[in-house]
Short mmCIF file of C-alpha atoms and ligand atoms in Angstrom, two decimals:
data_model
loop_
_atom_site.label_atom_id
_atom_site.label_comp_id
_atom_site.label_asym_id
_atom_site.label_seq_id
_atom_site.Cartn_x
_atom_site.Cartn_y
_atom_site.Cartn_z
CA MET A 79 -85.45 106.48 -111.53
CA LYS A 80 -82.35 107.15 -109.78
CA VAL A 81 -81.52 108.96 -106.23
CA CYS A 82 -77.86 110.42 -105.80
CA LYS A 83 -75.80 111.61 -102.84
CA PHE A 84 -73.43 113.85 -103.15
CA GLY A 85 -70.65 114.18 -100.58
CA GLY A 86 -68.79 117.31 -98.75
CA SER A 87 -66.16 117.07 -101.49
CA SER A 88 -68.49 117.13 -104.05
CA LEU A 89 -70.18 120.18 -102.97
CA ALA A 90 -67.50 121.96 -101.20
CA ASN A 91 -67.31 125.29 -103.52
CA ALA A 92 -69.67 126.79 -106.45
CA GLU A 93 -67.05 124.82 -108.81
CA GLN A 94 -67.81 121.52 -107.75
CA ILE A 95 -71.48 122.25 -107.51
CA LYS A 96 -71.45 123.38 -111.26
CA LYS A 97 -70.05 120.11 -112.12
CA ILE A 98 -72.48 118.21 -109.96
CA LYS A 99 -75.75 120.00 -111.72
CA GLN A 100 -73.69 118.98 -115.20
CA ILE A 101 -73.27 115.27 -114.03
CA ILE A 102 -77.63 115.84 -113.15
CA ASP A 103 -78.24 117.25 -116.55
CA LEU A 104 -76.48 114.48 -118.25
CA ASP A 105 -79.38 111.94 -116.96
CA PRO A 106 -83.58 112.99 -116.83
CA GLU A 107 -83.64 109.86 -114.36
CA ARG A 108 -81.54 111.60 -111.82
CA ASN A 109 -84.26 112.56 -110.05
CA TYR A 110 -83.74 112.99 -105.99
CA VAL A 111 -80.53 114.44 -104.72
CA VAL A 112 -79.38 114.09 -101.31
CA PRO A 113 -76.53 116.68 -100.56
CA SER A 114 -74.19 116.82 -97.34
CA ALA A 115 -72.59 119.93 -96.10
CA PRO A 116 -69.56 121.79 -98.28
CA GLY A 117 -66.49 119.81 -97.59
CA LYS A 118 -62.46 120.49 -97.48
CA ARG A 119 -61.81 122.82 -100.71
CA PHE A 120 -58.34 121.72 -100.10
CA ASP A 121 -55.58 119.54 -97.78
CA ASP A 122 -55.96 121.89 -94.95
CA ASP A 123 -59.92 123.13 -95.34
CA ILE A 124 -62.25 122.60 -92.68
CA LYS A 125 -65.70 121.21 -93.29
CA VAL A 126 -68.52 123.10 -92.56
CA THR A 127 -69.74 120.43 -90.03
CA ASP A 128 -66.48 120.68 -88.18
CA LEU A 129 -67.05 124.63 -88.00
CA LEU A 130 -70.55 123.90 -86.91
CA ILE A 131 -69.26 121.58 -84.30
CA ALA A 132 -66.85 124.54 -83.20
CA PHE A 133 -69.51 127.04 -83.34
CA HIS A 134 -71.48 124.84 -80.89
CA ASN A 135 -68.93 124.44 -78.57
CA ALA A 136 -68.11 128.43 -78.45
CA VAL A 137 -71.62 129.10 -77.82
CA THR A 138 -72.17 126.31 -75.10
CA ASN A 139 -68.70 127.46 -73.30
CA GLY A 140 -69.57 131.12 -73.35
CA GLU A 141 -66.40 131.83 -75.57
CA ASP A 142 -66.36 134.21 -78.49
CA PHE A 143 -67.93 132.39 -81.68
CA GLU A 144 -67.92 135.58 -84.31
CA ALA A 145 -65.17 134.59 -86.11
CA ILE A 146 -66.31 131.07 -86.71
CA CYS A 147 -69.59 132.28 -87.62
CA ALA A 148 -68.30 134.53 -90.06
CA ASP A 149 -66.21 131.51 -91.45
CA ILE A 150 -69.48 129.51 -91.84
CA SER A 151 -71.11 132.57 -93.58
CA GLU A 152 -68.55 133.36 -95.75
CA ARG A 153 -68.86 129.90 -97.08
CA PHE A 154 -72.46 129.74 -97.95
CA VAL A 155 -72.36 133.23 -99.42
CA GLN A 156 -69.21 132.25 -101.79
CA ILE A 157 -71.55 129.35 -103.04
CA ARG A 158 -74.21 131.92 -103.40
CA ASP A 159 -72.21 134.53 -105.26
CA GLY A 160 -70.55 131.77 -107.49
CA LEU A 161 -73.46 130.10 -108.80
CA ASN A 162 -75.28 133.75 -109.39
CA LEU A 163 -78.30 133.03 -106.96
CA ASP A 164 -80.21 135.12 -105.47
CA THR A 165 -80.75 133.15 -102.56
CA ASP A 166 -81.16 135.15 -99.38
CA ILE A 167 -78.94 132.94 -97.44
CA GLU A 168 -78.02 135.99 -95.26
CA SER A 169 -81.35 135.87 -93.35
CA TYR A 170 -81.06 131.88 -93.14
CA LEU A 171 -77.82 132.39 -91.45
CA ASN A 172 -79.11 134.84 -89.14
CA THR A 173 -82.21 133.18 -88.17
CA VAL A 174 -79.17 129.67 -87.60
CA LYS A 175 -76.89 132.02 -85.70
CA GLU A 176 -80.09 133.07 -83.52
CA ASP A 177 -81.32 129.45 -83.16
CA VAL A 178 -77.99 128.48 -81.91
CA ARG A 179 -77.23 131.13 -79.22
CA ASN A 180 -80.77 130.63 -78.19
CA SER A 181 -79.89 126.73 -77.13
CA ALA A 182 -81.25 124.98 -80.24
CA GLY A 183 -79.10 122.10 -79.27
CA TYR A 184 -76.10 120.20 -80.50
CA ASP A 185 -77.63 118.12 -83.79
CA TYR A 186 -79.64 120.97 -84.72
CA THR A 187 -76.64 123.26 -85.18
CA ILE A 188 -74.32 120.91 -87.06
CA SER A 189 -76.95 119.98 -89.28
CA ARG A 190 -77.00 123.28 -90.52
CA GLY A 191 -74.60 123.06 -93.21
CA GLU A 192 -76.64 120.31 -94.90
CA PHE A 193 -79.99 122.23 -94.58
CA LEU A 194 -78.03 125.32 -95.66
CA ASN A 195 -76.67 123.73 -98.69
CA GLY A 196 -79.52 121.78 -99.73
CA LEU A 197 -81.48 125.19 -99.80
CA LEU A 198 -78.85 126.41 -102.16
CA ILE A 199 -78.71 123.62 -104.62
CA ALA A 200 -82.38 123.21 -104.98
CA ASP A 201 -82.48 126.85 -106.19
CA TYR A 202 -79.54 126.02 -108.37
CA LEU A 203 -81.12 122.62 -109.90
CA GLY A 204 -84.33 124.27 -110.03
CA TYR A 205 -85.64 121.19 -107.67
CA ASP A 206 -88.03 121.29 -104.89
CA PHE A 207 -86.82 121.56 -101.44
CA ILE A 208 -87.84 119.14 -98.93
CA ASP A 209 -86.54 119.70 -95.54
CA ALA A 210 -85.35 116.37 -93.85
CA ALA A 211 -86.99 116.97 -90.44
CA ASP A 212 -90.61 117.07 -92.29
CA VAL A 213 -89.73 113.49 -93.62
CA ILE A 214 -86.99 111.41 -91.43
CA PHE A 215 -88.14 110.56 -88.23
CA PHE A 216 -86.26 109.43 -84.88
CA ASN A 217 -88.09 108.36 -81.28
CA SER A 218 -87.54 110.23 -78.53
CA ASP A 219 -84.46 107.81 -77.50
CA GLY A 220 -82.86 108.86 -80.95
CA GLU A 221 -83.62 105.80 -82.75
CA TYR A 222 -84.30 106.03 -86.34
CA LYS A 223 -87.97 104.82 -87.62
CA SER A 224 -87.74 103.70 -91.03
CA GLU A 225 -91.30 102.92 -91.20
CA LYS A 226 -92.65 105.66 -90.00
CA THR A 227 -89.95 107.75 -92.56
CA ARG A 228 -91.15 105.55 -95.59
CA THR A 229 -94.62 106.09 -95.29
CA VAL A 230 -94.49 110.03 -94.82
CA LEU A 231 -91.49 110.63 -97.44
CA ARG A 232 -92.46 108.08 -100.25
CA GLY A 233 -96.05 110.52 -99.64
CA ARG A 234 -93.86 113.65 -99.86
CA LEU A 235 -91.93 112.44 -102.53
CA SER A 236 -94.99 111.92 -104.86
CA HIS A 237 -95.96 115.39 -105.10
CA SER A 238 -92.02 116.15 -106.29
CA LYS A 239 -90.64 115.05 -109.25
CA LYS A 240 -87.54 116.67 -108.97
CA ALA A 241 -86.21 117.68 -105.02
CA VAL A 242 -83.15 117.81 -102.79
CA VAL A 243 -83.49 116.43 -99.72
CA PRO A 244 -80.30 117.20 -97.27
CA GLY A 245 -78.46 114.54 -95.95
CA PHE A 246 -77.36 113.69 -92.40
CA TYR A 247 -80.46 114.43 -90.01
CA GLY A 248 -84.24 114.52 -89.39
CA SER A 249 -86.52 114.69 -86.18
CA MET A 250 -87.98 113.55 -83.28
CA PRO A 251 -91.51 113.39 -81.78
CA ASN A 252 -90.55 116.67 -79.86
CA GLY A 253 -89.63 118.33 -83.03
CA LYS A 254 -85.89 118.55 -82.20
CA VAL A 255 -83.29 117.99 -84.76
CA LYS A 256 -81.33 114.57 -84.56
CA THR A 257 -78.42 113.59 -86.89
CA PHE A 258 -77.47 110.74 -87.67
CA SER A 259 -73.64 109.70 -86.94
CA ARG A 260 -71.07 111.33 -88.92
CA GLY A 261 -70.92 110.64 -92.50
CA GLY A 262 -74.38 109.88 -92.34
CA THR A 263 -75.53 111.63 -95.43
CA ASP A 264 -75.03 108.30 -96.81
CA ILE A 265 -77.65 106.98 -94.71
CA THR A 266 -80.09 109.73 -95.80
CA GLY A 267 -79.63 108.45 -99.70
CA ALA A 268 -80.67 105.10 -98.95
CA ILE A 269 -83.20 106.08 -97.42
CA VAL A 270 -84.50 108.26 -100.03
CA ALA A 271 -83.94 105.49 -102.52
CA ARG A 272 -85.85 103.07 -100.88
CA ALA A 273 -89.10 105.55 -100.51
CA ALA A 274 -88.85 106.59 -103.86
CA ARG A 275 -88.60 103.01 -105.08
CA ALA A 276 -85.48 104.05 -107.10
CA ASP A 277 -83.75 101.44 -109.95
CA LEU A 278 -80.08 103.20 -108.14
CA TYR A 279 -78.85 104.58 -105.86
CA GLU A 280 -75.81 106.24 -106.63
CA ASN A 281 -73.24 107.34 -104.46
CA TRP A 282 -70.82 110.71 -105.93
CA THR A 283 -68.12 111.24 -104.00
CA ASP A 284 -64.01 111.61 -104.85
CA VAL A 285 -62.98 108.16 -105.78
CA SER A 286 -64.16 106.02 -108.25
CA GLY A 287 -65.32 103.45 -106.29
CA PHE A 288 -63.60 100.81 -103.80
CA LEU A 289 -60.09 99.81 -104.08
CA MET A 290 -58.65 95.95 -103.45
CA ALA A 291 -57.02 96.93 -100.66
CA ASP A 292 -55.67 100.11 -98.92
CA PRO A 293 -53.52 102.34 -101.41
CA ARG A 294 -51.79 103.70 -98.37
CA ILE A 295 -50.48 100.08 -98.07
CA VAL A 296 -50.43 98.39 -101.39
CA ALA A 297 -49.22 100.83 -104.66
CA ASN A 298 -51.89 101.27 -106.88
CA PRO A 299 -54.52 99.05 -105.78
CA LYS A 300 -57.06 97.28 -108.79
CA GLN A 301 -60.72 98.99 -108.22
CA ILE A 302 -63.74 96.61 -107.26
CA LYS A 303 -66.07 96.50 -110.25
CA ASN A 304 -68.77 94.63 -108.56
CA ILE A 305 -69.21 93.91 -105.06
CA SER A 306 -72.06 92.40 -103.01
CA TYR A 307 -73.73 93.94 -100.22
CA ARG A 308 -72.23 90.84 -98.11
CA GLU A 309 -68.84 91.28 -99.61
CA LEU A 310 -69.01 95.20 -98.46
CA ARG A 311 -70.19 94.30 -95.03
CA GLU A 312 -67.00 92.32 -94.22
CA LEU A 313 -64.58 94.65 -95.83
CA ALA A 314 -66.15 97.70 -94.23
CA TYR A 315 -66.50 96.26 -90.98
CA MET A 316 -62.40 95.70 -91.33
CA GLY A 317 -61.89 99.08 -92.12
CA ALA A 318 -62.40 99.73 -95.56
CA THR A 319 -64.34 102.82 -95.66
CA VAL A 320 -65.80 104.82 -98.96
CA LEU A 321 -69.75 104.50 -97.37
CA HIS A 322 -71.00 104.84 -94.29
CA GLU A 323 -71.52 101.35 -92.47
CA ASP A 324 -75.37 101.79 -91.96
CA SER A 325 -76.01 103.24 -95.30
CA ILE A 326 -76.40 99.91 -96.76
CA PHE A 327 -79.25 98.60 -95.03
CA PRO A 328 -81.94 100.25 -96.47
CA VAL A 329 -81.04 99.64 -100.05
CA PHE A 330 -80.07 95.72 -99.21
CA LYS A 331 -83.77 95.53 -98.15
CA ALA A 332 -85.47 96.82 -101.07
CA ASN A 333 -82.48 95.29 -103.84
CA ILE A 334 -81.49 98.50 -104.99
CA PRO A 335 -77.80 98.67 -106.41
CA ILE A 336 -75.45 101.02 -104.98
CA ASN A 337 -73.00 102.48 -107.68
CA ILE A 338 -69.85 104.84 -105.92
CA LYS A 339 -69.38 107.21 -108.49
CA ASN A 340 -66.43 110.11 -108.58
CA THR A 341 -67.88 113.71 -109.31
CA ASN A 342 -64.18 114.74 -110.57
CA LYS A 343 -63.95 111.56 -113.22
CA PRO A 344 -67.72 111.06 -114.00
CA SER A 345 -67.37 108.56 -116.59
CA ASP A 346 -65.44 106.20 -114.58
CA GLU A 347 -67.59 103.46 -113.97
CA GLY A 348 -66.91 103.18 -110.34
CA THR A 349 -68.09 100.53 -107.82
CA PHE A 350 -71.44 98.63 -108.12
CA ILE A 351 -72.67 97.14 -104.75
CA VAL A 352 -75.38 94.83 -105.68
CA PRO A 353 -77.33 92.46 -103.75
CA GLN A 354 -75.94 89.68 -105.98
CA VAL A 355 -73.21 89.37 -108.57
CA ASP A 356 -74.17 87.80 -111.53
CA ASN A 357 -71.64 88.21 -114.22
CA ASP A 358 -68.48 87.17 -112.58
CA ASP A 359 -64.97 88.68 -113.65
CA GLY A 360 -63.25 85.36 -112.61
CA ASN A 361 -61.55 87.41 -109.38
CA ILE A 362 -61.78 84.35 -106.34
CA ILE A 363 -60.90 87.69 -104.19
CA THR A 364 -62.92 90.96 -104.10
CA GLY A 365 -60.63 92.88 -101.45
CA ILE A 366 -58.46 92.90 -98.52
CA ALA A 367 -58.91 94.46 -95.34
CA GLY A 368 -57.69 94.90 -91.92
CA ARG A 369 -57.21 96.41 -88.55
CA LYS A 370 -54.76 96.61 -85.78
CA GLY A 371 -55.72 96.84 -82.09
CA PHE A 372 -57.32 93.31 -80.69
CA SER A 373 -56.14 91.25 -78.03
CA VAL A 374 -56.74 88.01 -77.19
CA LEU A 375 -58.21 86.29 -73.82
CA ALA A 376 -56.78 83.23 -73.49
CA ILE A 377 -58.51 80.79 -71.35
CA GLU A 378 -57.37 77.30 -70.26
CA LYS A 379 -58.87 74.57 -68.18
CA THR A 380 -58.60 70.72 -68.65
CA LYS A 381 -61.71 69.17 -69.66
CA MET A 382 -63.22 72.10 -71.09
CA ASN A 383 -64.92 69.91 -73.53
CA ALA A 384 -67.01 67.77 -71.45
CA GLU A 385 -67.95 70.83 -69.17
CA ILE A 386 -71.37 71.61 -69.95
CA GLY A 387 -72.45 75.24 -69.90
CA PHE A 388 -68.59 76.34 -69.90
CA GLY A 389 -69.03 78.72 -73.17
CA ARG A 390 -72.08 80.33 -71.75
CA LYS A 391 -70.66 81.52 -68.42
CA VAL A 392 -67.11 82.84 -70.74
CA LEU A 393 -70.01 85.02 -72.75
CA SER A 394 -71.96 85.86 -69.77
CA ALA A 395 -68.75 87.32 -68.32
CA LEU A 396 -68.11 89.48 -71.78
CA GLU A 397 -72.14 90.40 -71.46
CA ASN A 398 -71.87 90.98 -67.93
CA ASN A 399 -69.03 93.47 -68.60
CA ASN A 400 -71.30 95.05 -71.88
CA ILE A 401 -68.01 94.03 -74.24
CA SER A 402 -68.60 92.51 -77.71
CA PHE A 403 -66.08 90.01 -78.85
CA GLU A 404 -65.13 89.47 -82.65
CA HIS A 405 -63.93 85.98 -82.74
CA MET A 406 -63.88 82.55 -80.69
CA PRO A 407 -61.53 80.16 -82.15
CA SER A 408 -61.45 77.21 -79.88
CA GLY A 409 -59.60 73.99 -78.86
CA VAL A 410 -60.06 70.50 -76.88
CA ASP A 411 -59.28 72.62 -73.84
CA THR A 412 -58.71 75.85 -74.77
CA LEU A 413 -60.87 78.49 -75.94
CA SER A 414 -59.57 81.87 -76.91
CA ILE A 415 -61.69 85.27 -77.64
CA VAL A 416 -60.92 87.93 -80.01
CA LEU A 417 -61.29 91.45 -78.25
CA ALA A 418 -61.02 94.44 -80.00
CA ASN A 419 -58.88 97.24 -77.56
CA SER A 420 -61.44 99.71 -77.52
CA GLU A 421 -63.87 96.91 -75.93
CA ILE A 422 -62.15 96.34 -73.45
CA LYS A 423 -60.04 99.76 -72.30
CA GLY A 424 -60.70 100.30 -68.72
CA LYS A 425 -62.71 96.96 -68.06
CA GLN A 426 -59.91 94.50 -68.54
CA PRO A 427 -59.54 93.48 -64.54
CA GLN A 428 -63.06 93.34 -63.90
CA LEU A 429 -63.46 91.00 -66.84
CA LEU A 430 -60.79 89.02 -66.02
CA ASP A 431 -62.28 88.63 -62.39
CA ASP A 432 -65.48 87.63 -63.56
CA VAL A 433 -64.29 84.87 -65.89
CA TYR A 434 -61.88 83.27 -63.18
CA ASN A 435 -64.74 83.37 -60.77
CA LEU A 436 -67.28 82.01 -63.06
CA CYS A 437 -65.24 79.68 -64.69
CA GLU A 438 -62.53 78.51 -62.63
CA PRO A 439 -59.96 78.02 -65.73
CA ASP A 440 -56.71 76.77 -65.05
CA SER A 441 -54.88 79.51 -66.96
CA LEU A 442 -55.82 82.62 -68.02
CA GLU A 443 -53.75 85.61 -69.96
CA VAL A 444 -54.65 88.28 -72.20
CA PHE A 445 -52.11 88.65 -74.92
CA LYS A 446 -51.88 92.06 -76.82
CA GLY A 447 -50.58 93.19 -80.38
CA LEU A 448 -52.92 91.42 -82.43
CA ALA A 449 -54.30 92.43 -86.27
CA LEU A 450 -56.79 91.15 -88.29
CA VAL A 451 -56.85 91.02 -91.78
CA ALA A 452 -59.90 89.50 -93.77
CA THR A 453 -59.47 88.09 -97.28
CA VAL A 454 -63.19 88.42 -98.53
CA GLY A 455 -64.17 87.03 -102.12
CA ARG A 456 -67.41 85.48 -102.96
CA GLY A 457 -65.17 83.40 -105.58
CA MET A 458 -63.83 81.45 -102.85
CA ILE A 459 -66.41 79.27 -102.33
CA HIS A 460 -65.61 77.45 -105.76
CA ASN A 461 -62.20 77.25 -105.77
CA ILE A 462 -60.45 74.63 -103.79
CA GLY A 463 -56.41 75.78 -101.99
CA VAL A 464 -57.65 79.38 -101.65
CA ALA A 465 -56.49 78.89 -97.73
CA ALA A 466 -53.23 76.76 -98.81
CA ARG A 467 -52.33 80.04 -101.06
CA LEU A 468 -53.18 82.51 -98.63
CA PHE A 469 -51.04 80.97 -95.48
CA ALA A 470 -48.19 79.89 -98.38
CA ALA A 471 -48.03 83.43 -99.08
CA LEU A 472 -47.83 84.45 -95.54
CA ALA A 473 -45.62 81.70 -94.31
CA LYS A 474 -43.38 82.95 -97.30
CA CYS A 475 -42.75 86.03 -95.78
CA GLY A 476 -42.07 84.62 -92.23
CA ILE A 477 -45.75 85.33 -90.68
CA ASN A 478 -46.41 83.89 -87.79
CA ILE A 479 -50.36 82.86 -87.64
CA ARG A 480 -51.80 83.48 -84.23
CA MET A 481 -55.53 83.10 -85.26
CA ILE A 482 -57.46 81.29 -88.15
CA ASP A 483 -61.57 82.19 -88.96
CA GLN A 484 -63.53 81.20 -91.79
CA GLY A 485 -67.03 82.13 -91.67
CA SER A 486 -69.55 79.22 -93.01
CA SER A 487 -70.58 81.65 -95.72
CA GLU A 488 -67.01 80.92 -96.93
CA ILE A 489 -66.85 84.48 -98.48
CA ASN A 490 -63.91 85.22 -95.74
CA ILE A 491 -60.92 84.04 -94.63
CA ILE A 492 -59.70 86.02 -91.20
CA VAL A 493 -56.39 85.90 -90.08
CA GLY A 494 -55.14 87.31 -86.48
CA ILE A 495 -51.67 88.25 -86.92
CA ASP A 496 -49.05 90.43 -85.17
CA GLU A 497 -49.11 93.98 -85.34
CA ALA A 498 -45.69 94.17 -86.84
CA ASP A 499 -46.90 92.10 -89.70
CA PHE A 500 -49.73 93.84 -90.47
CA GLU A 501 -48.83 95.81 -93.57
CA ILE A 502 -46.51 92.68 -95.00
CA ALA A 503 -49.14 90.44 -94.34
CA ILE A 504 -51.97 92.64 -96.64
CA LYS A 505 -49.03 93.26 -99.50
CA ALA A 506 -48.23 89.82 -99.88
CA ILE A 507 -52.19 88.04 -100.07
CA TYR A 508 -52.43 91.31 -102.43
CA ALA A 509 -49.37 89.93 -104.60
CA GLU A 510 -50.71 86.63 -104.41
CA PHE A 511 -54.39 87.15 -105.74
CA CYS A 512 -54.61 89.99 -107.26
CA GLU A 513 -51.36 90.81 -109.46
N1 LIG B 638 -71.42 116.52 -93.54
C1 LIG B 638 -71.59 115.57 -92.02
C2 LIG B 638 -70.35 114.94 -91.57
O1 LIG B 638 -69.34 115.71 -92.38
C3 LIG B 638 -72.39 114.24 -92.74
C4 LIG B 638 -72.10 113.91 -94.42
O2 LIG B 638 -71.25 114.40 -95.17
O3 LIG B 638 -72.37 112.73 -94.34
O4 LIG B 638 -70.02 113.92 -91.16
#
């Protein structure tokens, strides 16, 4: 049995929704459908979720919201008419408008794209409609409650062989709607897959899966056919996006594979994200990703190596300032902390002051302009010389490596380089291992 999540571009208008019905009809195991709100129909279009945000803002700021409201209504009326349905979407739209005007709240407002689209899609497919507010739960602090959700959702699904559960939201104990972060329909899809004990979580989008590198940097990068959850975590963390980061956890725990598929090219195999990749394709590298925008806090102190508790003092300075760090390469008398610029924004003077007072270093400096590039691949463990090839490829391009980190899992080599070298480095690594 399969759970199918469809993203906003797969549901942007009636034409797209007709495509997803064809896809669903092709496979009788596609029992549960988790839709996003209608996304962009063309490049300059506005996603319904963004229209809803604008609607909420207009109401809160006491501005005129009629035009935005009309735009939102038009999107749903067009879908209803394009699908030849007789769903009374106008009365749902009126309820939403009234609720928003009566301060139903930000999360309620922005979740209505999924709710309304879900109603229409359920009608069109002839599936039951299950309101996510009745089956997906958060606590009063807005934290997702997995166990309660699983129990209630599983019970509810056992009464519906075929159903639509709108993505992106659930409810809190006071009954108010709460959403996940943007792109959160991916998470709902994973939650439904786990509750339904699905064999496969299909995530339908507008690309045929993950690419080995960012196509804005490498021309026509190859497709990733199989990737383990762990590799995906590493790549996603370093900026490779297709799937919401948090959507992996629910299915990961239940060993359910995810298949990223393209609604516009349904026969493409897409990418399989699996707990463990068994039949290997012989690739050493699975993918390359990276991000700019890091700094290094460099600390020097003679005999640092012998000072018990030195590391703890540095880390407590970070903790006191509520800063999370990326990497911590060290030498005998030196310690470097790699930090995202966004983490230290506005906090740098206090951080330096705290490190200075706690650690009494001989020197303390912050270097900006670092980029991190992660080369990820389960195949690295069995292959000697991967690091040598990687560093040689960078050296050939005259790139200076400022930091190296390889985790103990050996599926990942991370290098820190100047931001100016970022694109060249990714191209060089791709050429070395993937071409
Ligand atoms: N509609 C929401 C967003 O645009 C959630 C989603 O599509 O996953 O972020």
